[in-house]
Every structure is written in C-alpha cells, then in structure tokens.
Tab-separated table of C-alpha atoms in Angstrom:
chain	number	residue	atom	x	y	z
A	1	MET	CA	85.979	27.952	-1.228
A	2	ALA	CA	84.751	25.937	1.754
A	3	VAL	CA	83.389	22.443	1.251
A	4	GLN	CA	81.923	20.740	4.274
A	5	GLN	CA	80.955	17.172	3.532
A	6	ALA	CA	79.238	14.971	6.064
A	7	ALA	CA	81.400	12.063	7.186
A	8	GLY	CA	78.665	9.536	6.496
A	9	PRO	CA	75.510	9.184	4.407
A	10	ASP	CA	73.049	12.041	4.055
A	11	PRO	CA	70.608	11.471	6.927
A	12	TYR	CA	67.617	12.228	4.681
A	13	PHE	CA	68.755	10.067	1.742
A	14	PRO	CA	71.204	7.453	3.036
A	15	ASP	CA	71.005	5.440	-0.206
A	16	HIS	CA	72.290	8.349	-2.279
A	17	GLY	CA	75.953	9.213	-2.586
A	18	ASP	CA	79.183	7.642	-1.390
A	19	ALA	CA	81.267	9.751	0.993
A	20	ARG	CA	84.403	7.640	0.522
A	21	TYR	CA	85.439	9.513	-2.629
A	22	ARG	CA	84.691	12.709	-4.501
A	23	VAL	CA	84.251	13.504	-8.187
A	24	HIS	CA	85.919	16.479	-9.813
A	25	ARG	CA	84.684	16.029	-13.412
A	26	TYR	CA	81.973	14.268	-15.423
A	27	GLU	CA	82.155	13.913	-19.192
A	28	LEU	CA	78.829	12.638	-20.519
A	29	ALA	CA	78.102	11.619	-24.114
A	30	LEU	CA	74.388	10.998	-24.678
A	31	ASP	CA	72.189	10.031	-27.599
A	32	TYR	CA	68.468	10.671	-27.087
A	33	ARG	CA	65.556	9.813	-29.375
A	34	PRO	CA	62.343	11.506	-28.155
A	35	ALA	CA	59.747	9.353	-29.930
A	36	PRO	CA	60.747	6.052	-28.283
A	37	ASN	CA	62.172	7.895	-25.225
A	38	ARG	CA	65.438	6.054	-25.769
A	39	LEU	CA	68.673	7.155	-24.101
A	40	ALA	CA	72.136	5.704	-24.650
A	41	GLY	CA	75.090	7.164	-22.840
A	42	SER	CA	78.676	6.885	-21.786
A	43	ALA	CA	80.257	8.635	-18.829
A	44	ARG	CA	83.879	9.306	-18.014
A	45	ILE	CA	84.085	10.196	-14.329
A	46	ASN	CA	87.304	11.574	-12.835
A	47	ALA	CA	87.395	11.124	-9.073
A	48	ILE	CA	89.688	11.102	-6.043
A	49	ALA	CA	89.621	8.503	-3.275
A	50	GLY	CA	89.288	9.630	0.317
A	51	ARG	CA	91.444	8.746	3.291
A	52	SER	CA	90.959	4.997	2.936
A	53	PRO	CA	91.650	2.657	0.017
A	54	LEU	CA	88.646	1.767	-2.139
A	55	PRO	CA	88.262	-1.951	-2.763
A	56	GLU	CA	84.793	-0.999	-4.056
A	57	PHE	CA	82.642	2.113	-4.394
A	58	MET	CA	79.109	3.085	-5.380
A	59	LEU	CA	77.463	5.272	-8.015
A	60	ASN	CA	73.744	5.999	-8.204
A	61	LEU	CA	72.075	4.999	-11.475
A	62	SER	CA	68.494	3.990	-12.257
A	63	ASP	CA	67.357	0.809	-13.980
A	64	PHE	CA	69.302	0.917	-17.253
A	65	LYS	CA	71.081	-1.816	-19.142
A	66	ILE	CA	74.799	-1.584	-18.365
A	67	GLY	CA	77.136	-2.076	-21.322
A	68	ARG	CA	80.479	-2.021	-19.565
A	69	VAL	CA	82.245	-0.549	-16.550
A	70	ARG	CA	85.970	0.198	-16.429
A	71	VAL	CA	88.188	1.712	-13.742
A	72	ASP	CA	91.436	3.271	-14.967
A	73	GLY	CA	90.922	1.556	-18.287
A	74	ARG	CA	90.547	-1.958	-16.883
A	75	PRO	CA	87.285	-3.938	-16.761
A	76	ALA	CA	85.713	-3.869	-13.302
A	77	HIS	CA	83.249	-6.162	-11.575
A	78	TYR	CA	79.921	-4.548	-10.758
A	79	THR	CA	76.428	-5.165	-9.475
A	80	HIS	CA	73.451	-2.985	-10.326
A	81	ARG	CA	70.373	-3.189	-8.107
A	82	GLY	CA	67.969	-0.744	-6.503
A	83	GLY	CA	69.495	2.325	-8.111
A	84	LYS	CA	72.999	1.473	-6.909
A	85	LEU	CA	75.862	0.614	-9.239
A	86	ARG	CA	78.463	-1.017	-7.018
A	87	VAL	CA	81.872	-1.163	-8.684
A	88	ARG	CA	84.811	-3.362	-7.659
A	89	PRO	CA	88.017	-2.368	-9.493
A	90	ALA	CA	90.515	-4.982	-10.619
A	91	LYS	CA	92.760	-3.664	-7.841
A	92	PRO	CA	91.747	-1.368	-4.957
A	93	VAL	CA	92.147	2.383	-5.487
A	94	ARG	CA	94.803	3.732	-3.148
A	95	SER	CA	93.833	6.294	-0.534
A	96	GLY	CA	94.026	9.811	-1.950
A	97	ALA	CA	94.581	8.529	-5.478
A	98	ALA	CA	92.945	9.913	-8.589
A	99	PHE	CA	90.999	7.371	-10.619
A	100	THR	CA	88.734	7.286	-13.668
A	101	VAL	CA	85.473	5.386	-14.061
A	102	GLU	CA	83.912	4.656	-17.444
A	103	VAL	CA	80.265	3.550	-17.612
A	104	HIS	CA	78.120	2.763	-20.661
A	105	TRP	CA	74.347	2.455	-20.259
A	106	SER	CA	71.137	2.496	-22.300
A	107	GLY	CA	67.389	2.236	-21.857
A	108	ASN	CA	64.210	4.248	-21.388
A	109	PRO	CA	64.776	6.948	-18.766
A	110	GLN	CA	62.061	7.234	-16.136
A	111	PRO	CA	61.708	9.542	-13.123
A	112	VAL	CA	63.000	8.352	-9.758
A	113	GLY	CA	60.190	7.694	-7.293
A	114	SER	CA	60.059	9.927	-4.229
A	115	PRO	CA	57.620	11.267	-1.604
A	116	TRP	CA	57.106	14.252	-3.954
A	117	GLY	CA	56.389	12.232	-7.085
A	118	GLY	CA	58.699	11.380	-9.956
A	119	LEU	CA	62.021	13.237	-10.072
A	120	GLY	CA	64.668	13.605	-12.748
A	121	TRP	CA	64.190	12.780	-16.411
A	122	GLU	CA	60.667	13.617	-17.542
A	123	GLU	CA	59.394	12.662	-20.976
A	124	LEU	CA	57.211	15.422	-22.438
A	125	GLU	CA	54.709	15.227	-25.273
A	126	ASP	CA	57.418	16.451	-27.617
A	127	GLY	CA	60.803	16.414	-25.916
A	128	ALA	CA	62.123	15.984	-22.388
A	129	LEU	CA	63.367	17.896	-19.383
A	130	VAL	CA	65.295	17.174	-16.211
A	131	ALA	CA	63.966	18.241	-12.797
A	132	SER	CA	66.184	16.466	-10.281
A	133	GLN	CA	65.881	18.166	-6.885
A	134	PRO	CA	66.703	16.442	-4.608
A	135	ILE	CA	67.483	12.879	-5.820
A	136	GLY	CA	66.521	12.685	-9.504
A	137	ALA	CA	69.953	12.873	-11.156
A	138	PRO	CA	70.430	9.065	-11.307
A	139	SER	CA	67.366	8.882	-13.581
A	140	TRP	CA	69.652	9.727	-16.527
A	141	TYR	CA	73.350	9.435	-15.637
A	142	PRO	CA	75.603	7.649	-13.111
A	143	CYS	CA	76.684	9.997	-10.341
A	144	ASN	CA	77.825	10.352	-6.762
A	145	ASP	CA	74.447	11.787	-5.826
A	146	ARG	CA	75.139	14.004	-2.810
A	147	PRO	CA	74.827	17.796	-2.942
A	148	ALA	CA	78.268	18.533	-1.462
A	149	ASP	CA	80.100	16.469	-4.095
A	150	LYS	CA	80.402	19.184	-6.732
A	151	ALA	CA	82.167	18.692	-10.053
A	152	SER	CA	82.640	20.275	-13.458
A	153	TYR	CA	80.677	18.856	-16.396
A	154	GLN	CA	80.970	18.470	-20.124
A	155	ILE	CA	77.762	17.176	-21.703
A	156	SER	CA	77.437	16.093	-25.323
A	157	ILE	CA	73.894	15.307	-26.479
A	158	THR	CA	72.849	14.047	-29.909
A	159	THR	CA	69.176	14.403	-30.847
A	160	PRO	CA	67.092	14.651	-34.024
A	161	SER	CA	67.823	18.023	-35.649
A	162	ALA	CA	64.256	19.270	-35.169
A	163	TYR	CA	64.984	19.622	-31.445
A	164	ALA	CA	67.027	22.157	-29.527
A	165	VAL	CA	69.060	21.126	-26.506
A	166	VAL	CA	69.543	23.566	-23.614
A	167	ALA	CA	71.840	22.723	-20.711
A	168	GLY	CA	73.349	24.747	-17.894
A	169	GLY	CA	76.701	26.147	-18.974
A	170	ARG	CA	78.351	27.433	-22.127
A	171	LEU	CA	77.493	25.984	-25.529
A	172	LEU	CA	80.838	24.939	-27.030
A	173	THR	CA	79.723	23.421	-30.337
A	174	ARG	CA	76.623	22.472	-32.298
A	175	THR	CA	77.304	20.031	-35.116
A	176	ALA	CA	74.675	18.837	-37.608
A	177	LYS	CA	75.068	15.473	-39.340
A	178	ALA	CA	72.317	14.287	-41.684
A	179	SER	CA	69.198	14.073	-39.501
A	180	THR	CA	70.821	14.612	-36.083
A	181	THR	CA	72.598	17.429	-34.265
A	182	THR	CA	75.134	17.117	-31.462
A	183	TRP	CA	75.226	19.842	-28.810
A	184	VAL	CA	78.226	20.132	-26.470
A	185	TYR	CA	77.961	22.170	-23.262
A	186	GLU	CA	80.629	22.947	-20.676
A	187	GLN	CA	79.864	23.825	-17.056
A	188	ALA	CA	83.242	24.634	-15.550
A	189	ALA	CA	81.964	25.733	-12.142
A	190	PRO	CA	81.547	23.081	-9.419
A	191	THR	CA	78.022	21.680	-9.754
A	192	SER	CA	75.924	19.388	-7.554
A	193	SER	CA	74.495	16.363	-9.362
A	194	TYR	CA	70.870	17.429	-8.841
A	195	LEU	CA	71.614	20.847	-10.373
A	196	VAL	CA	72.640	19.562	-13.798
A	197	GLY	CA	69.810	20.990	-15.892
A	198	LEU	CA	68.670	19.875	-19.313
A	199	SER	CA	65.778	20.548	-21.676
A	200	ILE	CA	65.089	19.100	-25.126
A	201	GLY	CA	62.344	20.691	-27.197
A	202	LYS	CA	61.389	22.964	-30.079
A	203	TYR	CA	62.344	26.439	-28.927
A	204	GLN	CA	62.970	29.912	-30.242
A	205	THR	CA	65.996	31.566	-28.657
A	206	VAL	CA	66.017	35.249	-27.660
A	207	LEU	CA	68.467	37.533	-25.913
A	208	LEU	CA	67.250	39.288	-22.765
A	209	GLY	CA	68.643	42.784	-22.684
A	210	ASP	CA	72.123	43.792	-23.827
A	211	PRO	CA	74.807	42.449	-21.489
A	212	GLY	CA	77.419	44.885	-22.789
A	213	PRO	CA	81.155	44.398	-22.213
A	214	GLY	CA	81.722	42.134	-19.233
A	215	GLY	CA	77.995	41.636	-18.652
A	216	VAL	CA	76.152	38.371	-18.115
A	217	PRO	CA	74.569	36.949	-21.298
A	218	GLN	CA	70.945	35.991	-20.608
A	219	HIS	CA	68.946	33.944	-23.085
A	220	GLY	CA	65.396	32.690	-23.190
A	221	HIS	CA	64.363	29.493	-24.972
A	222	ILE	CA	60.612	29.391	-25.520
A	223	PRO	CA	57.951	28.023	-27.846
A	224	ALA	CA	57.458	30.615	-30.584
A	225	HIS	CA	53.761	31.157	-29.822
A	226	LEU	CA	54.592	32.205	-26.233
A	227	LEU	CA	57.111	34.876	-27.237
A	228	PRO	CA	54.745	37.874	-26.804
A	229	GLU	CA	53.853	36.884	-23.228
A	230	PHE	CA	57.444	35.912	-22.402
A	231	SER	CA	58.711	39.246	-23.692
A	232	ARG	CA	56.730	41.048	-21.007
A	233	ASP	CA	57.002	38.534	-18.168
A	234	PHE	CA	60.817	38.299	-18.333
A	235	ALA	CA	61.580	41.827	-19.544
A	236	ARG	CA	62.792	42.944	-16.114
A	237	GLN	CA	65.120	39.980	-15.542
A	238	PRO	CA	68.180	42.018	-16.681
A	239	GLN	CA	67.302	44.577	-13.979
A	240	MET	CA	67.024	41.739	-11.460
A	241	MET	CA	70.478	40.546	-12.483
A	242	GLU	CA	71.852	44.045	-12.032
A	243	LEU	CA	70.245	44.411	-8.614
A	244	PHE	CA	71.296	40.998	-7.334
A	245	GLN	CA	74.876	41.600	-8.404
A	246	GLU	CA	74.783	44.842	-6.441
A	247	LEU	CA	73.346	43.142	-3.352
A	248	PHE	CA	74.904	39.654	-3.498
A	249	GLY	CA	78.110	40.151	-5.472
A	250	PRO	CA	79.130	39.106	-9.010
A	251	TYR	CA	76.984	36.545	-10.803
A	252	PRO	CA	78.851	33.275	-10.155
A	253	PHE	CA	78.609	31.656	-13.617
A	254	ASP	CA	79.357	32.530	-17.249
A	255	GLU	CA	75.768	32.988	-18.429
A	256	TYR	CA	72.151	32.405	-17.480
A	257	ALA	CA	69.358	30.774	-19.460
A	258	VAL	CA	65.638	30.343	-18.892
A	259	VAL	CA	63.510	27.758	-20.660
A	260	VAL	CA	59.724	27.748	-20.958
A	261	THR	CA	58.268	24.356	-21.824
A	262	GLU	CA	55.048	23.737	-23.736
A	263	GLU	CA	53.663	21.910	-20.708
A	264	GLU	CA	52.580	23.058	-17.283
A	265	LEU	CA	54.864	22.607	-14.289
A	266	ASP	CA	53.810	22.729	-10.635
A	267	VAL	CA	56.825	24.917	-9.832
A	268	PRO	CA	59.798	26.184	-11.837
A	269	VAL	CA	62.859	23.932	-11.904
A	270	GLU	CA	66.130	25.148	-10.434
A	271	ALA	CA	69.391	24.184	-12.150
A	272	GLN	CA	72.884	25.646	-12.316
A	273	GLY	CA	73.015	28.467	-14.825
A	274	LEU	CA	69.528	27.515	-15.983
A	275	SER	CA	65.910	27.736	-14.829
A	276	LEU	CA	62.930	25.952	-16.378
A	277	PHE	CA	59.404	27.353	-16.263
A	278	GLY	CA	56.110	25.845	-17.365
A	279	ALA	CA	53.801	27.431	-19.916
A	280	ASN	CA	51.522	28.196	-16.952
A	281	HIS	CA	54.179	30.572	-15.556
A	282	VAL	CA	53.877	32.834	-18.617
A	283	ASP	CA	50.759	35.026	-18.622
A	284	GLY	CA	51.880	38.300	-20.195
A	285	ALA	CA	50.999	40.162	-16.998
A	286	ARG	CA	54.117	39.498	-14.871
A	287	GLY	CA	51.884	37.408	-12.649
A	288	TRP	CA	54.778	35.113	-11.741
A	289	GLU	CA	57.604	37.641	-11.588
A	290	ARG	CA	58.432	36.729	-8.004
A	291	LEU	CA	59.371	33.252	-9.268
A	292	VAL	CA	61.635	34.784	-11.913
A	293	ALA	CA	63.459	36.521	-9.056
A	294	HIS	CA	63.414	33.392	-6.877
A	295	GLU	CA	65.043	31.163	-9.499
A	296	LEU	CA	67.638	33.769	-10.447
A	297	ALA	CA	68.599	34.206	-6.779
A	298	HIS	CA	69.206	30.464	-6.500
A	299	GLN	CA	72.223	30.906	-8.759
A	300	TRP	CA	73.954	32.502	-5.760
A	301	PHE	CA	72.133	30.686	-2.956
A	302	GLY	CA	71.826	26.961	-3.585
A	303	ASN	CA	73.847	26.623	-6.774
A	304	SER	CA	77.103	28.513	-6.215
A	305	VAL	CA	76.861	28.309	-2.424
A	306	SER	CA	75.455	24.823	-1.935
A	307	ILE	CA	74.420	22.850	1.117
A	308	ALA	CA	76.527	20.064	2.591
A	309	ASP	CA	73.432	17.916	3.065
A	310	TRP	CA	69.671	18.298	2.857
A	311	ARG	CA	69.164	19.220	6.525
A	312	HIS	CA	70.301	22.735	5.582
A	313	ILE	CA	67.901	23.363	2.693
A	314	TRP	CA	66.548	26.510	4.366
A	315	LEU	CA	69.819	28.214	3.383
A	316	ASN	CA	68.792	27.748	-0.269
A	317	GLU	CA	65.110	28.550	0.014
A	318	GLY	CA	65.199	31.223	2.699
A	319	PHE	CA	67.588	33.397	0.710
A	320	ALA	CA	65.708	32.842	-2.561
A	321	LYS	CA	62.453	33.780	-0.834
A	322	TYR	CA	64.053	36.902	0.598
A	323	ALA	CA	65.371	37.815	-2.850
A	324	GLU	CA	61.736	37.921	-3.998
A	325	TRP	CA	61.052	40.482	-1.267
A	326	LEU	CA	64.166	42.516	-2.111
A	327	TRP	CA	63.156	42.667	-5.764
A	328	SER	CA	59.638	43.781	-4.828
A	329	GLU	CA	61.067	46.438	-2.519
A	330	ARG	CA	63.541	47.755	-5.073
A	331	SER	CA	61.154	47.708	-8.052
A	332	GLY	CA	58.382	49.749	-6.468
A	333	GLY	CA	56.244	46.936	-5.051
A	334	ARG	CA	55.574	46.034	-1.457
A	335	THR	CA	58.516	46.487	0.902
A	336	ALA	CA	60.364	43.610	2.508
A	337	GLN	CA	58.820	44.621	5.839
A	338	GLN	CA	55.309	44.457	4.390
A	339	LEU	CA	55.971	41.067	2.844
A	340	ALA	CA	57.576	39.837	6.064
A	341	ALA	CA	54.500	40.935	8.003
A	342	ALA	CA	52.248	39.017	5.596
A	343	ALA	CA	54.418	35.916	5.936
A	344	HIS	CA	54.379	36.258	9.725
A	345	ARG	CA	50.572	36.457	9.767
A	346	LEU	CA	50.385	33.331	7.617
A	347	LEU	CA	52.814	31.353	9.787
A	348	SER	CA	51.091	32.428	12.997
A	349	SER	CA	47.953	30.637	11.775
A	350	LEU	CA	49.765	27.376	10.984
A	351	PRO	CA	51.278	24.636	13.180
A	352	GLN	CA	54.551	25.720	14.737
A	353	ASP	CA	56.419	22.441	14.771
A	354	LEU	CA	58.953	23.030	12.002
A	355	ARG	CA	62.634	23.531	12.819
A	356	LEU	CA	64.529	25.314	10.068
A	357	ALA	CA	67.923	23.857	10.942
A	358	ASP	CA	66.731	20.262	10.481
A	359	PRO	CA	63.137	20.128	9.212
A	360	GLY	CA	63.133	16.395	8.490
A	361	ARG	CA	62.756	14.821	5.067
A	362	LYS	CA	58.952	15.061	5.069
A	363	SER	CA	59.042	18.814	5.646
A	364	MET	CA	62.037	19.903	3.586
A	365	PHE	CA	59.749	21.399	0.901
A	366	ASP	CA	57.044	22.590	3.281
A	367	ASP	CA	55.811	26.092	2.379
A	368	ARG	CA	56.462	27.082	5.988
A	369	LEU	CA	60.202	26.487	5.494
A	370	TYR	CA	60.290	28.986	2.639
A	371	GLU	CA	58.324	31.652	4.519
A	372	ARG	CA	60.124	31.174	7.822
A	373	GLY	CA	63.446	31.079	5.986
A	374	GLY	CA	62.685	34.441	4.385
A	375	LEU	CA	61.592	35.834	7.745
A	376	THR	CA	64.817	34.643	9.350
A	377	VAL	CA	66.910	36.455	6.756
A	378	HIS	CA	64.751	39.552	7.329
A	379	ALA	CA	65.281	39.293	11.088
A	380	VAL	CA	69.053	39.166	10.528
A	381	ARG	CA	68.834	42.230	8.295
A	382	CYS	CA	66.818	44.149	10.867
A	383	ALA	CA	69.262	43.215	13.633
A	384	MET	CA	72.360	44.152	11.622
A	385	GLY	CA	71.214	47.177	9.631
A	386	ASP	CA	71.489	47.404	5.871
A	387	GLU	CA	75.159	48.353	5.536
A	388	ALA	CA	76.464	45.452	7.630
A	389	PHE	CA	73.807	43.028	6.367
A	390	PHE	CA	74.567	43.418	2.673
A	391	ARG	CA	78.301	43.447	3.337
A	392	MET	CA	77.798	40.156	5.188
A	393	LEU	CA	75.712	38.761	2.324
A	394	ARG	CA	78.282	39.639	-0.333
A	395	GLY	CA	80.958	38.101	1.861
A	396	TRP	CA	78.909	34.911	2.250
A	397	ALA	CA	78.410	34.519	-1.502
A	398	GLY	CA	82.047	35.338	-2.261
A	399	LEU	CA	83.800	33.338	0.442
A	400	HIS	CA	81.821	30.158	-0.243
A	401	ARG	CA	81.548	30.485	-4.020
A	402	GLY	CA	81.669	26.992	-5.519
A	403	GLY	CA	81.557	25.367	-2.086
A	404	ALA	CA	79.141	23.706	0.303
A	405	VAL	CA	78.016	24.985	3.702
A	406	THR	CA	75.959	24.213	6.794
A	407	THR	CA	73.697	26.220	9.078
A	408	SER	CA	76.488	26.549	11.634
A	409	THR	CA	78.772	27.918	8.892
A	410	PHE	CA	76.231	30.660	8.269
A	411	THR	CA	75.622	31.605	11.899
A	412	ALA	CA	79.367	31.852	12.520
A	413	HIS	CA	79.750	33.984	9.379
A	414	VAL	CA	77.026	36.409	10.470
A	415	ASN	CA	78.571	36.843	13.907
A	416	ARG	CA	81.822	38.030	12.328
A	417	PHE	CA	79.958	41.066	11.019
A	418	THR	CA	78.244	42.069	14.281
A	419	GLU	CA	79.492	43.674	17.474
A	420	GLU	CA	77.168	41.501	19.541
A	421	SER	CA	76.435	37.847	18.893
A	422	LEU	CA	73.172	37.018	17.140
A	423	ASN	CA	73.098	33.506	18.599
A	424	GLY	CA	69.912	34.334	20.495
A	425	LEU	CA	68.214	35.306	17.244
A	426	PHE	CA	69.322	32.070	15.596
A	427	ASP	CA	68.254	30.001	18.601
A	428	ALA	CA	64.744	31.398	18.207
A	429	TRP	CA	64.367	31.526	14.428
A	430	VAL	CA	66.519	28.623	13.224
A	431	TYR	CA	66.807	26.118	16.042
A	432	GLY	CA	63.476	26.707	17.766
A	433	THR	CA	59.988	25.922	16.505
A	434	ALA	CA	57.777	28.592	18.111
A	435	LEU	CA	57.319	31.631	15.864
A	436	PRO	CA	59.235	34.654	17.243
A	437	SER	CA	57.764	38.137	17.062
A	438	LEU	CA	57.968	40.075	13.821
A	439	PRO	CA	61.111	42.267	13.791
A	440	THR	CA	60.213	45.883	14.568
A	441	VAL	CA	63.299	47.661	13.216
A	442	ILE	CA	62.020	48.461	9.728
A	443	PRO	CA	64.565	48.862	6.905
A	444	ALA	CA	64.089	52.005	4.822
A	445	ARG	CA	62.983	51.666	1.218
A	446	PRO	CA	65.902	52.568	-1.112
A	447	ALA	CA	65.539	55.950	-2.752
A	448	HIS	CA	66.294	54.880	-6.328
A	449	PRO	CA	64.575	51.657	-7.389
A	450	PRO	CA	65.382	50.177	-10.804
A	451	THR	CA	63.286	51.255	-13.762
A	452	ASN	CA	60.408	49.139	-14.998
A	453	THR	CA	61.817	48.903	-18.499
A	454	GLY	CA	63.402	45.893	-20.101
A	455	THR	CA	64.048	44.455	-23.517
A	456	VAL	CA	63.911	41.063	-25.174
A	457	GLN	CA	65.733	40.670	-28.473
A	458	PRO	CA	65.397	37.814	-30.992
C-alpha cells in the first residue's frame, strides 16, 4: 500500500484537513430522529501524531453544539468556529505518538455549502442520506477531512424502528429496543472521510445474483414500489462485478450495496462499498446502466485506490468513465473505440483549456474532465495493447489497494509495463490542454462477452 500525503493543506480546500497527524480509526455512535432532523453523536478517534509534537490540532465539524472534548481521557480546551474544531490537549501530543480524541456533539445536520451546492448530510422527505464528495463529511461527524487520510470505521446508528439504515461496510448487529433500532456497521478497509456513505429510509432489501462460495455479496435497498424497475435495471450488476474483477483484479471490499432513494438525485452518490441512486435513475429499461457500471468501478478507482489530494481527481473519474466503455464493449454495446470517438468529437467542439493533471477547483467536476479522462485511459490502452494494459491495470489496483496516489505515481507505474516511455503521451493528454488526435490503434472486441441475464432475489 502506498500513501502519498501532501506536506501541507490541500490546494483546492486549504481549510479542510490537518496534515500534522493521521487517523487510523473512527468509532461513531449516532442517534438520529428524522422528523425533527435531530442528530446526537459521540466519536472516538484513534490517531497518530506526525513528525512534530502537537500542542494543538484541528478537526473539521459543522455548526453543532459541542458537549465535551477529551484527548487521551483528559478534558481538552477547544474552539469551534467556521467548521473548524481546534483542540488543545492538556499536554502536547509527542511526535509519532498514538492518541485518542473523544468528541460529543448534537444539533440539526445541514449540508456544507460549496460551489456545487450543499454537500454531506441531506434531509429527505422521509429519511436522510449522505453525499459528501468532496468536502461534505463534516456536516455530520468530526473528521480529518482530507482524502489521503484513510481510516477504518465502526458506525452505530439508532433510529426509529420504521427506518432502515444502510452504510458502507458489513452489518455487524441490528438490535431493536421498544420503538428504536440500533444498526452497527464495520468498514475495516481504509476509507477517506468523504467516502463514508449512509442512507436512512424505508427500504426493501434484495440480493443481486448468487455470490456463491467466495463471491461478493451484492444487495439492493429500494422502495418496494420500485422493485420491478430495479430488478431489470440492476440485473446485470453481478456480470459487471465478474467482468471488473477479471479486468481490474479482486473486488477490494467485503460486500457491495446499492440504495435507491424515493427522491431524485442529479447524479448517483459514490461511497465506499455503497452507491446511492435517485428514483430518477430507475426506469425499467436499463436507461442508466452506464452509471451502474461507473459507480461500481469507483470501488477500485477512487475508493480503494484514492487520490492524495483533489488535483488528481481525473484518476478517479477517468477510470470510472472508461469502465463504462469497457462494460459496453463486453456486453454487446458500442465498443470502447466507438465511444472514445464520440467523446473526442464532443471535446473537439468545446473549449480546450482544461488540464487533467490539475484542473483547478472550479473545473474538478467539469464534464470535460470525465470524457478526457476516459480518452486518456483509452490512449494508454491503444499504446500498450490489451495484454500489457490490463496487466498494468490489475497491478495498479493491487499495488495501491487501500492507499492514496498522484498523477505522477500513475505515469511512473505505466512506464514500468512498457518497453518505451509513454511520457510523450502523458505530456499531451494529461499535462497539456490542446486535444490530441484520437488514437488509431483500435482494440479488438473480445470474442465472448458476458450474457445479458441476471437475477434479483428478495
């Protein structure tokens, strides 16, 4: 596992995260009441100081009432303003020392404001969900909010018993007491703060396919009235899982869940071990199947292999976009070359002032980044040939599993699998802005695409 953390603040979000320490585990105990949108929580955060002593440190947390803050069991001084909880321990934490922070908070969770609208905790008409990318995690729990600071999580959530709670990870226990139920989830794999997913609603749970011995359990959580449409739209997800494991390597987590909310969402929500779709993404005609593939692919690219900071977001979105094209190619749809040509035509008609390697905060979710990212991965494939390309891809996902990477990490990795350096290709596609020519070496369509069958079981 390779973790490459920036020495200082994230250049796109300098107010988020503290590079002077790292967290290795969060234990969250939450009580949520949907009707008043009331959240009360406690967090036990196990962390390790960096190379310098810590007379004080910072967590990100939105405007909640703070009950108490302790460091290693002792009351600590703190200030809480502008989304920053600054903590001063009774005595400085020694360099390299492990320490524990305990925070209690309560209030009405609200999304964090951003250039893309509200992020994080979102109150629904009947329930709630979390959509944190990139800086929404502090809307509901205190965290070191930087993507490279990955930790394990245990999350306990108590809600009225009419509601189901779905979180990324393995459900350990579900305990009913009178009118409430407590759900406890464990996510053992290193997880970025923005990728901690959560949904609270009234759902029916179904099993997608039969994982068999050693397979990946895949569950859907959907409103009962949407089950017929869901059963068709997500029926081929088990085949996607099978294909992506063939192409990218073993699925990096214990299980995978998808949630469909009653409400419409602009785009699906990516989380670790979990993806959330809006009711508008379920039409019974597989009209949004490319997004099913996109979100599943993020489990390898973005979630398991994460970015060190937000300048490198194309590594998440470019690979997920290309996974859409690979699924289309392997399932009898348009080939990756055909989809690349369509993307190239689109980009050629748009301004060519976006640089993949560092698009700037305003452009990090620009549609051009997704399309050009997919084209860049296609150009690498065409230059390498399929055998070397997919060997490289499986190596990338395996070597950096659970870690955080940069663009330069990727270019160096690719060059280890080629006889001649591809630095010229990367200079044009990743570091330049002008659109290079469409690659002309066309990969062959595989001879045996997956079947179109799939099953959904209650």
